[in-house]
Short mmCIF file of C-alpha atoms and ligand atoms in Angstrom, two decimals:
data_model
loop_
_atom_site.label_atom_id
_atom_site.label_comp_id
_atom_site.label_asym_id
_atom_site.label_seq_id
_atom_site.Cartn_x
_atom_site.Cartn_y
_atom_site.Cartn_z
CA UNK A 1 83.19 109.64 129.00
CA UNK A 2 86.26 107.52 129.74
CA UNK A 3 89.63 108.58 128.48
CA UNK A 4 92.58 106.22 128.69
CA UNK A 5 96.27 106.51 127.88
CA UNK A 6 97.50 103.43 126.09
CA UNK A 7 101.13 102.52 125.41
CA UNK A 8 101.55 100.24 122.40
CA UNK A 9 104.56 97.96 121.98
CA UNK A 10 104.19 96.31 118.55
CA UNK A 11 107.51 94.43 118.91
CA UNK A 12 108.91 91.95 116.39
CA UNK A 13 107.77 89.44 113.80
CA UNK A 14 103.98 89.17 113.65
CA UNK A 15 103.67 91.51 116.67
CA UNK A 16 103.07 94.67 114.59
CA UNK A 17 100.51 92.93 112.32
CA UNK A 18 98.34 91.62 115.11
CA UNK A 19 98.69 94.86 117.05
CA UNK A 20 97.49 96.91 114.05
CA UNK A 21 94.44 94.66 113.79
CA UNK A 22 93.71 95.09 117.51
CA UNK A 23 94.03 98.87 117.25
CA UNK A 24 91.51 98.94 114.39
CA UNK A 25 89.13 97.07 116.69
CA UNK A 26 89.87 99.61 119.41
CA UNK A 27 88.96 102.48 117.05
CA UNK A 28 85.62 100.82 116.39
CA UNK A 29 85.01 100.12 120.09
CA UNK A 30 85.67 103.77 120.96
CA UNK A 31 83.12 104.90 118.39
CA UNK A 32 80.47 102.50 119.51
CA UNK A 33 80.90 102.83 123.26
CA UNK A 34 81.89 106.47 123.52
CA UNK A 35 85.28 106.43 125.20
CA UNK A 36 88.62 107.59 123.87
CA UNK A 37 92.28 106.65 124.03
CA UNK A 38 95.51 108.48 123.53
CA UNK A 39 98.11 106.06 122.16
CA UNK A 40 101.89 106.17 122.36
CA UNK A 41 104.03 103.69 120.48
CA UNK A 42 107.05 102.43 122.39
CA UNK A 43 109.68 100.59 120.36
CA UNK A 44 111.12 97.65 122.23
CA UNK A 45 112.38 94.33 120.97
CA UNK A 46 114.94 92.91 118.60
CA UNK A 47 115.41 95.92 116.31
CA UNK A 48 116.04 98.35 119.14
CA UNK A 49 118.34 95.90 120.86
CA UNK A 50 120.36 95.21 117.71
CA UNK A 51 120.67 98.92 116.91
CA UNK A 52 121.45 100.29 120.35
CA UNK A 53 121.94 97.40 122.77
CA UNK A 54 118.94 98.68 124.72
CA UNK A 55 116.43 96.23 126.18
CA UNK A 56 114.16 98.09 128.61
CA UNK A 57 115.76 101.49 129.18
CA UNK A 58 114.68 103.66 132.11
CA UNK A 59 112.99 106.23 129.91
CA UNK A 60 110.83 103.50 128.33
CA UNK A 61 109.83 102.34 131.81
CA UNK A 62 108.91 105.91 132.74
CA UNK A 63 106.87 106.32 129.55
CA UNK A 64 105.05 103.02 130.12
CA UNK A 65 104.39 103.94 133.74
CA UNK A 66 102.64 107.14 132.67
CA UNK A 67 100.05 105.14 130.72
CA UNK A 68 96.91 103.39 131.95
CA UNK A 69 97.55 100.15 130.06
CA UNK A 70 100.13 98.58 127.75
CA UNK A 71 99.22 96.65 124.63
CA UNK A 72 102.03 94.32 123.66
CA UNK A 73 102.43 92.45 120.36
CA UNK A 74 105.27 89.96 120.56
CA UNK A 75 109.04 90.01 120.70
CA UNK A 76 111.77 87.64 119.62
CA UNK A 77 113.97 87.27 116.58
CA UNK A 78 116.28 84.61 115.18
CA UNK A 79 118.95 87.35 115.10
CA UNK A 80 119.04 87.56 118.90
CA UNK A 81 120.29 84.77 121.16
CA UNK A 82 117.29 83.15 122.90
CA UNK A 83 116.85 84.39 126.46
CA UNK A 84 118.13 87.94 125.98
CA UNK A 85 114.84 89.56 124.95
CA UNK A 86 112.75 87.24 127.12
CA UNK A 87 114.67 88.21 130.26
CA UNK A 88 115.61 91.73 129.22
CA UNK A 89 112.21 92.90 128.04
CA UNK A 90 109.30 90.61 128.98
CA UNK A 91 110.41 89.45 132.42
CA UNK A 92 112.00 92.83 133.15
CA UNK A 93 108.72 94.55 132.29
CA UNK A 94 106.67 92.23 134.50
CA UNK A 95 109.06 93.09 137.35
CA UNK A 96 109.39 96.83 136.68
CA UNK A 97 105.63 97.29 136.51
CA UNK A 98 104.88 94.95 139.43
CA UNK A 99 102.61 92.89 137.22
CA UNK A 100 101.74 90.56 140.06
CA UNK A 101 99.55 88.06 138.24
CA UNK A 102 99.27 86.80 134.72
CA UNK A 103 95.65 86.20 133.89
CA UNK A 104 95.08 83.60 131.22
CA UNK A 105 91.52 82.72 130.23
CA UNK A 106 90.79 79.29 128.79
CA UNK A 107 87.46 79.70 127.10
CA UNK A 108 86.24 77.66 124.16
CA UNK A 109 83.91 79.82 122.08
CA UNK A 110 80.93 78.28 120.27
CA UNK A 111 81.87 76.94 116.85
CA UNK A 112 85.61 77.14 117.41
CA UNK A 113 87.43 73.87 116.69
CA UNK A 114 89.26 72.16 119.54
CA UNK A 115 91.50 69.08 119.31
CA UNK A 116 89.67 67.58 122.30
CA UNK A 117 86.94 65.31 120.97
CA UNK A 118 83.50 66.11 122.33
CA UNK A 119 84.55 69.23 124.25
CA UNK A 120 81.83 71.89 124.36
CA UNK A 121 81.95 75.60 125.27
CA UNK A 122 79.75 74.89 128.31
CA UNK A 123 82.47 72.62 129.67
CA UNK A 124 85.42 74.86 128.93
CA UNK A 125 85.39 78.25 130.61
CA UNK A 126 88.06 78.78 133.21
CA UNK A 127 90.75 81.27 134.10
CA UNK A 128 94.30 80.55 135.17
CA UNK A 129 95.85 83.10 137.51
CA UNK A 130 99.58 82.60 137.21
CA UNK A 131 101.79 84.15 139.90
CA UNK A 132 103.93 86.44 137.79
CA UNK A 133 106.89 87.62 139.83
CA UNK A 134 108.80 84.77 141.37
CA UNK A 135 109.12 81.00 141.71
CA UNK A 136 111.70 79.72 139.24
CA UNK A 137 111.42 82.98 137.30
CA UNK A 138 113.50 85.03 139.74
CA UNK A 139 116.59 84.25 137.65
CA UNK A 140 118.67 83.19 140.64
CA UNK A 141 121.13 80.36 140.67
CA UNK A 142 124.67 79.39 139.87
CA UNK A 143 126.79 76.87 138.09
CA UNK A 144 130.05 75.47 139.33
CA UNK A 145 132.54 73.45 137.28
CA UNK A 146 130.79 74.73 134.18
CA UNK A 147 131.66 72.85 131.01
CA UNK A 148 133.17 69.89 132.84
CA UNK A 149 131.63 66.54 133.75
CA UNK A 150 131.53 67.82 137.32
CA UNK A 151 129.24 70.72 136.42
CA UNK A 152 126.61 71.54 139.03
CA UNK A 153 123.72 73.85 138.11
CA UNK A 154 121.54 75.25 140.87
CA UNK A 155 118.37 77.07 139.84
CA UNK A 156 116.45 78.58 142.69
CA UNK A 157 112.71 78.88 143.12
CA UNK A 158 111.79 81.73 145.43
CA UNK A 159 108.36 81.75 147.06
CA UNK A 160 107.21 84.56 149.31
CA UNK A 161 104.07 84.67 151.39
CA UNK A 162 103.53 88.19 150.04
CA UNK A 163 103.42 87.27 146.34
CA UNK A 164 101.40 84.10 146.90
CA UNK A 165 98.98 86.04 149.07
CA UNK A 166 98.31 88.77 146.51
CA UNK A 167 97.82 86.21 143.71
CA UNK A 168 95.49 84.06 145.80
CA UNK A 169 93.55 87.05 147.12
CA UNK A 170 92.98 88.32 143.56
CA UNK A 171 91.90 84.80 142.54
CA UNK A 172 89.32 84.62 145.34
CA UNK A 173 87.90 87.98 144.28
CA UNK A 174 87.72 86.89 140.65
CA UNK A 175 86.06 83.61 141.66
CA UNK A 176 83.42 85.60 143.54
CA UNK A 177 82.46 87.25 140.25
CA UNK A 178 82.27 83.87 138.54
CA UNK A 179 81.20 80.37 139.58
CA UNK A 180 82.75 80.72 143.05
CA UNK A 181 85.29 77.95 142.82
CA UNK A 182 89.04 78.32 143.31
CA UNK A 183 91.55 75.55 142.65
CA UNK A 184 95.15 75.71 143.79
CA UNK A 185 97.46 73.92 141.35
CA UNK A 186 100.88 72.99 142.75
CA UNK A 187 103.09 70.02 143.52
CA UNK A 188 102.84 69.92 147.29
CA UNK A 189 103.78 66.23 147.42
CA UNK A 190 107.29 66.98 146.15
CA UNK A 191 107.89 70.72 146.49
CA UNK A 192 106.90 70.54 150.12
CA UNK A 193 108.34 73.87 151.27
CA UNK A 194 106.75 76.03 148.57
CA UNK A 195 103.65 73.85 148.59
CA UNK A 196 103.10 74.35 152.32
CA UNK A 197 103.35 78.11 151.88
CA UNK A 198 100.80 78.22 149.03
CA UNK A 199 98.41 75.88 150.84
CA UNK A 200 98.56 77.96 154.01
CA UNK A 201 97.77 81.13 152.08
CA UNK A 202 94.72 79.51 150.46
CA UNK A 203 93.56 78.17 153.81
CA UNK A 204 94.01 81.53 155.53
CA UNK A 205 92.21 83.53 152.84
CA UNK A 206 89.42 81.03 152.41
CA UNK A 207 88.07 82.19 155.80
CA UNK A 208 87.62 85.66 154.28
CA UNK A 209 85.78 84.31 151.24
CA UNK A 210 83.42 81.69 152.69
CA UNK A 211 81.24 81.82 149.57
CA UNK A 212 84.09 80.46 147.41
CA UNK A 213 84.67 76.72 147.38
CA UNK A 214 88.34 75.68 147.31
CA UNK A 215 90.02 72.68 145.78
CA UNK A 216 93.56 71.43 145.25
CA UNK A 217 95.10 69.63 142.23
CA UNK A 218 98.71 68.58 141.65
CA UNK A 219 100.17 70.06 138.47
CA UNK A 220 100.73 66.69 136.80
CA UNK A 221 97.13 65.70 137.49
CA UNK A 222 96.10 69.11 136.12
CA UNK A 223 97.56 68.07 132.76
CA UNK A 224 95.20 65.11 132.82
CA UNK A 225 92.12 66.93 134.14
CA UNK A 226 92.38 69.95 131.85
CA UNK A 227 91.84 68.12 128.56
CA UNK A 228 89.39 65.58 130.00
CA UNK A 229 87.29 67.48 132.58
CA UNK A 230 87.91 71.22 132.23
CA UNK A 231 84.41 71.81 133.64
CA UNK A 232 85.89 70.97 137.02
CA UNK A 233 87.65 74.36 137.05
CA UNK A 234 86.56 77.96 137.40
CA UNK A 235 89.55 79.97 138.68
CA UNK A 236 92.89 78.15 138.97
CA UNK A 237 95.70 79.84 140.88
CA UNK A 238 99.22 78.56 140.45
CA UNK A 239 102.94 79.14 140.67
CA UNK A 240 104.78 80.99 137.89
CA UNK A 241 106.38 78.01 136.16
CA UNK A 242 103.38 75.70 136.52
CA UNK A 243 101.24 78.51 135.16
CA UNK A 244 103.51 78.92 132.15
CA UNK A 245 103.16 75.26 131.33
CA UNK A 246 99.47 74.61 132.00
CA UNK A 247 98.38 77.72 130.08
CA UNK A 248 99.94 76.44 126.86
CA UNK A 249 97.85 73.31 127.37
CA UNK A 250 94.84 75.47 128.15
CA UNK A 251 95.38 77.48 124.98
CA UNK A 252 95.31 74.29 122.93
CA UNK A 253 91.93 73.32 124.41
CA UNK A 254 90.43 76.62 123.34
CA UNK A 255 91.70 76.64 119.76
CA UNK A 256 95.43 77.14 119.97
CA UNK A 257 98.05 79.75 120.71
CA UNK A 258 96.75 82.03 117.95
CA UNK A 259 93.63 82.85 119.91
CA UNK A 260 94.94 82.85 123.49
CA UNK A 261 95.09 86.13 125.38
CA UNK A 262 96.72 87.24 128.58
CA UNK A 263 96.86 90.12 131.00
CA UNK A 264 99.88 90.86 133.19
CA UNK A 265 98.09 92.73 135.92
CA UNK A 266 99.42 95.30 138.32
CA UNK A 267 97.12 95.10 141.32
CA UNK A 268 98.17 98.02 143.50
CA UNK A 269 98.56 101.03 141.20
CA UNK A 270 102.36 100.94 141.43
CA UNK A 271 102.78 100.18 137.73
CA UNK A 272 100.88 99.61 134.51
CA UNK A 273 99.20 96.38 133.43
CA UNK A 274 100.25 94.82 130.14
CA UNK A 275 98.12 92.80 127.75
CA UNK A 276 99.64 90.39 125.27
CA UNK A 277 98.67 87.47 123.10
CA UNK A 278 100.29 84.29 124.38
CA UNK A 279 101.82 83.51 120.99
CA UNK A 280 105.34 84.61 120.15
CA UNK A 281 106.73 86.66 117.27
CA UNK A 282 106.58 83.75 114.76
CA UNK A 283 109.32 85.22 112.53
CA UNK A 284 108.81 82.41 109.98
CA UNK A 285 105.38 83.73 109.00
CA UNK A 286 105.89 87.46 109.64
CA UNK A 287 104.67 89.72 106.85
CA UNK A 288 102.49 87.09 105.20
CA UNK A 289 99.22 87.94 106.86
CA UNK A 290 98.91 84.44 108.25
CA UNK A 291 98.76 85.34 111.92
CA UNK A 292 95.40 85.19 113.65
CA UNK A 293 94.81 88.58 115.30
CA UNK A 294 92.31 87.11 117.79
CA UNK A 295 94.90 86.63 120.55
CA UNK A 296 95.77 90.33 120.31
CA UNK A 297 92.13 91.40 120.01
CA UNK A 298 91.09 89.33 123.04
CA UNK A 299 94.04 90.78 124.95
CA UNK A 300 92.68 94.20 124.05
CA UNK A 301 89.34 93.07 125.48
CA UNK A 302 91.07 92.15 128.74
CA UNK A 303 92.67 95.60 128.76
CA UNK A 304 89.30 97.27 128.27
CA UNK A 305 87.88 95.23 131.14
CA UNK A 306 90.56 96.40 133.55
CA UNK A 307 90.17 99.99 132.34
CA UNK A 308 86.57 99.81 133.47
CA UNK A 309 85.10 99.61 129.95
CA UNK A 310 83.29 96.38 130.75
CA UNK A 311 80.60 96.70 128.11
CA UNK A 312 83.07 97.44 125.31
CA UNK A 313 85.26 94.60 126.58
CA UNK A 314 82.39 92.11 126.44
CA UNK A 315 81.39 93.28 122.96
CA UNK A 316 84.95 92.96 121.61
CA UNK A 317 85.14 89.46 123.05
CA UNK A 318 81.79 88.55 121.50
CA UNK A 319 82.73 89.99 118.09
CA UNK A 320 86.06 88.13 118.04
CA UNK A 321 84.36 84.89 119.14
CA UNK A 322 81.75 85.24 116.44
CA UNK A 323 84.32 85.82 113.66
CA UNK A 324 86.51 82.97 114.95
CA UNK A 325 83.62 80.53 114.61
CA UNK A 326 83.49 81.23 110.85
CA UNK A 327 87.17 80.72 110.03
CA UNK A 328 88.05 77.48 108.23
CA UNK A 329 91.27 77.28 110.30
CA UNK A 330 92.57 79.28 113.22
CA UNK A 331 95.99 80.23 111.82
CA UNK A 332 98.24 80.10 108.82
CA UNK A 333 97.34 80.19 105.15
CA UNK A 334 94.40 77.86 105.80
CA UNK A 335 92.74 80.64 107.84
CA UNK A 336 91.45 81.77 104.44
CA UNK A 337 91.81 85.50 105.11
CA UNK A 338 94.72 87.73 106.09
CA UNK A 339 95.39 89.09 109.55
CA UNK A 340 94.09 92.47 108.42
CA UNK A 341 90.92 91.03 106.87
CA UNK A 342 90.13 88.95 109.95
CA UNK A 343 90.66 92.09 112.03
CA UNK A 344 88.34 94.03 109.76
CA UNK A 345 85.67 91.35 110.11
CA UNK A 346 85.89 91.73 113.88
CA UNK A 347 85.52 95.51 113.40
CA UNK A 348 82.42 95.00 111.26
CA UNK A 349 80.96 92.45 113.67
CA UNK A 350 81.46 94.84 116.56
CA UNK A 351 78.87 97.09 115.01
CA UNK A 352 76.34 94.25 115.03
CA UNK A 353 76.92 92.09 118.09
CA UNK A 354 75.01 92.33 121.25
CA UNK A 355 77.54 92.56 124.08
CA UNK A 356 75.41 89.90 125.72
CA UNK A 357 76.08 87.40 122.93
CA UNK A 358 78.17 85.22 125.21
CA UNK A 359 75.55 85.25 127.91
CA UNK A 360 76.55 88.33 129.86
CA UNK A 361 79.23 86.40 131.72
CA UNK A 362 82.22 87.88 129.97
CA UNK A 363 85.45 87.46 131.88
CA UNK A 364 86.43 90.80 130.47
CA UNK A 365 83.51 92.42 132.24
CA UNK A 366 84.15 90.44 135.44
CA UNK A 367 87.62 91.89 135.40
CA UNK A 368 86.26 95.38 135.40
CA UNK A 369 84.82 94.55 138.81
CA UNK A 370 87.97 93.15 140.41
CA UNK A 371 91.10 94.48 138.73
CA UNK A 372 90.85 97.98 140.11
CA UNK A 373 89.15 97.19 143.39
C1 LIG B 401 104.84 83.24 128.35
C2 LIG B 401 106.18 82.98 127.72
C3 LIG B 401 107.25 83.67 128.57
C4 LIG B 401 107.22 83.05 129.94
C5 LIG B 401 108.66 83.64 127.98
C6 LIG B 401 108.70 84.17 126.57
C7 LIG B 401 109.63 84.38 128.86
O1 LIG B 401 106.41 81.62 127.59
O2 LIG B 401 104.46 84.42 128.48
O3 LIG B 401 104.16 82.27 128.71
O4 LIG B 401 107.86 82.01 130.18
O5 LIG B 401 106.55 83.60 130.80
MG1 LIG B 402 104.72 80.43 128.11
#
């Protein structure tokens, strides 16, 4: 019977509400599938920062490192200057835990409304693998003549063969579990230096994975193809900043930020993977029960997949998908039920669903095969 140590960072705003809902689903999954977790809450975010000035202290890193997975709610508060928590906690965590890729599924579940007319679940099932450690996110640069009309701001984008290689290699392995198609998304026609590096890595690795077909799409064209022909994509690998942008668009296709999940994956055992809904802390609606817990619950499913609980992961995904299809709206008051009630419905559904409901091709289960390989 599997036993897993789970660190929980509820965070700010709606983070604690959606995390509570996800943990109730975890309780139910443990019962049904016969594994167990030991959970430790780690307080990070606006409150801790405002009280003590601490963002990601060393002892929190050590605590997180001693766990098998991290479940993260959301952080951010109007009381803290934008950028401080983002850099000091989220980006610092991705770096401290060597979370090499950010896995962001774009899957439209049956019966879930999408703003794209005529889009069907059959046509919308892809995964974006976002390089998670560098590019424009390295936080390097400088400004001279600041505050004068002569100001010059230089923001660097760092691209290493090493980080591109590990992201692309993971993407090939994931594609092998899926429909065997990998698309590189970049901007090689303008960012020629970085583009050449990424292209060469894909070319080199493609010899090792001859069963996977490769394709290339510029990031601007991706913004056109994603809403119109998402069926063209299976696994998309991309640079950190492009991945940030295209995954918000992807989330919209599949029902919005309230239901989008992500996994910041450590691929070499040197740190702990972290699972978080893509939405932020939404302080304006915190405490009202208006947040959709599905993003957090589906992030939990990703966590279960990487922990090797593939069957539980697929069942949690199926239960969340089934409940989502019945909601009159995917977020806010119009959702017609509170965060807690929606979470409870997913709990109840978990007792009924067949983990094969989505056709046995759950990404969460596919992950179980590749994340720890
Ligand atoms: C995301 C967010 C973060 C990012 C911010 C909050 C730092 O937009 O996870 O997509 O840019 O990576
Ligand atoms: Mg983003």
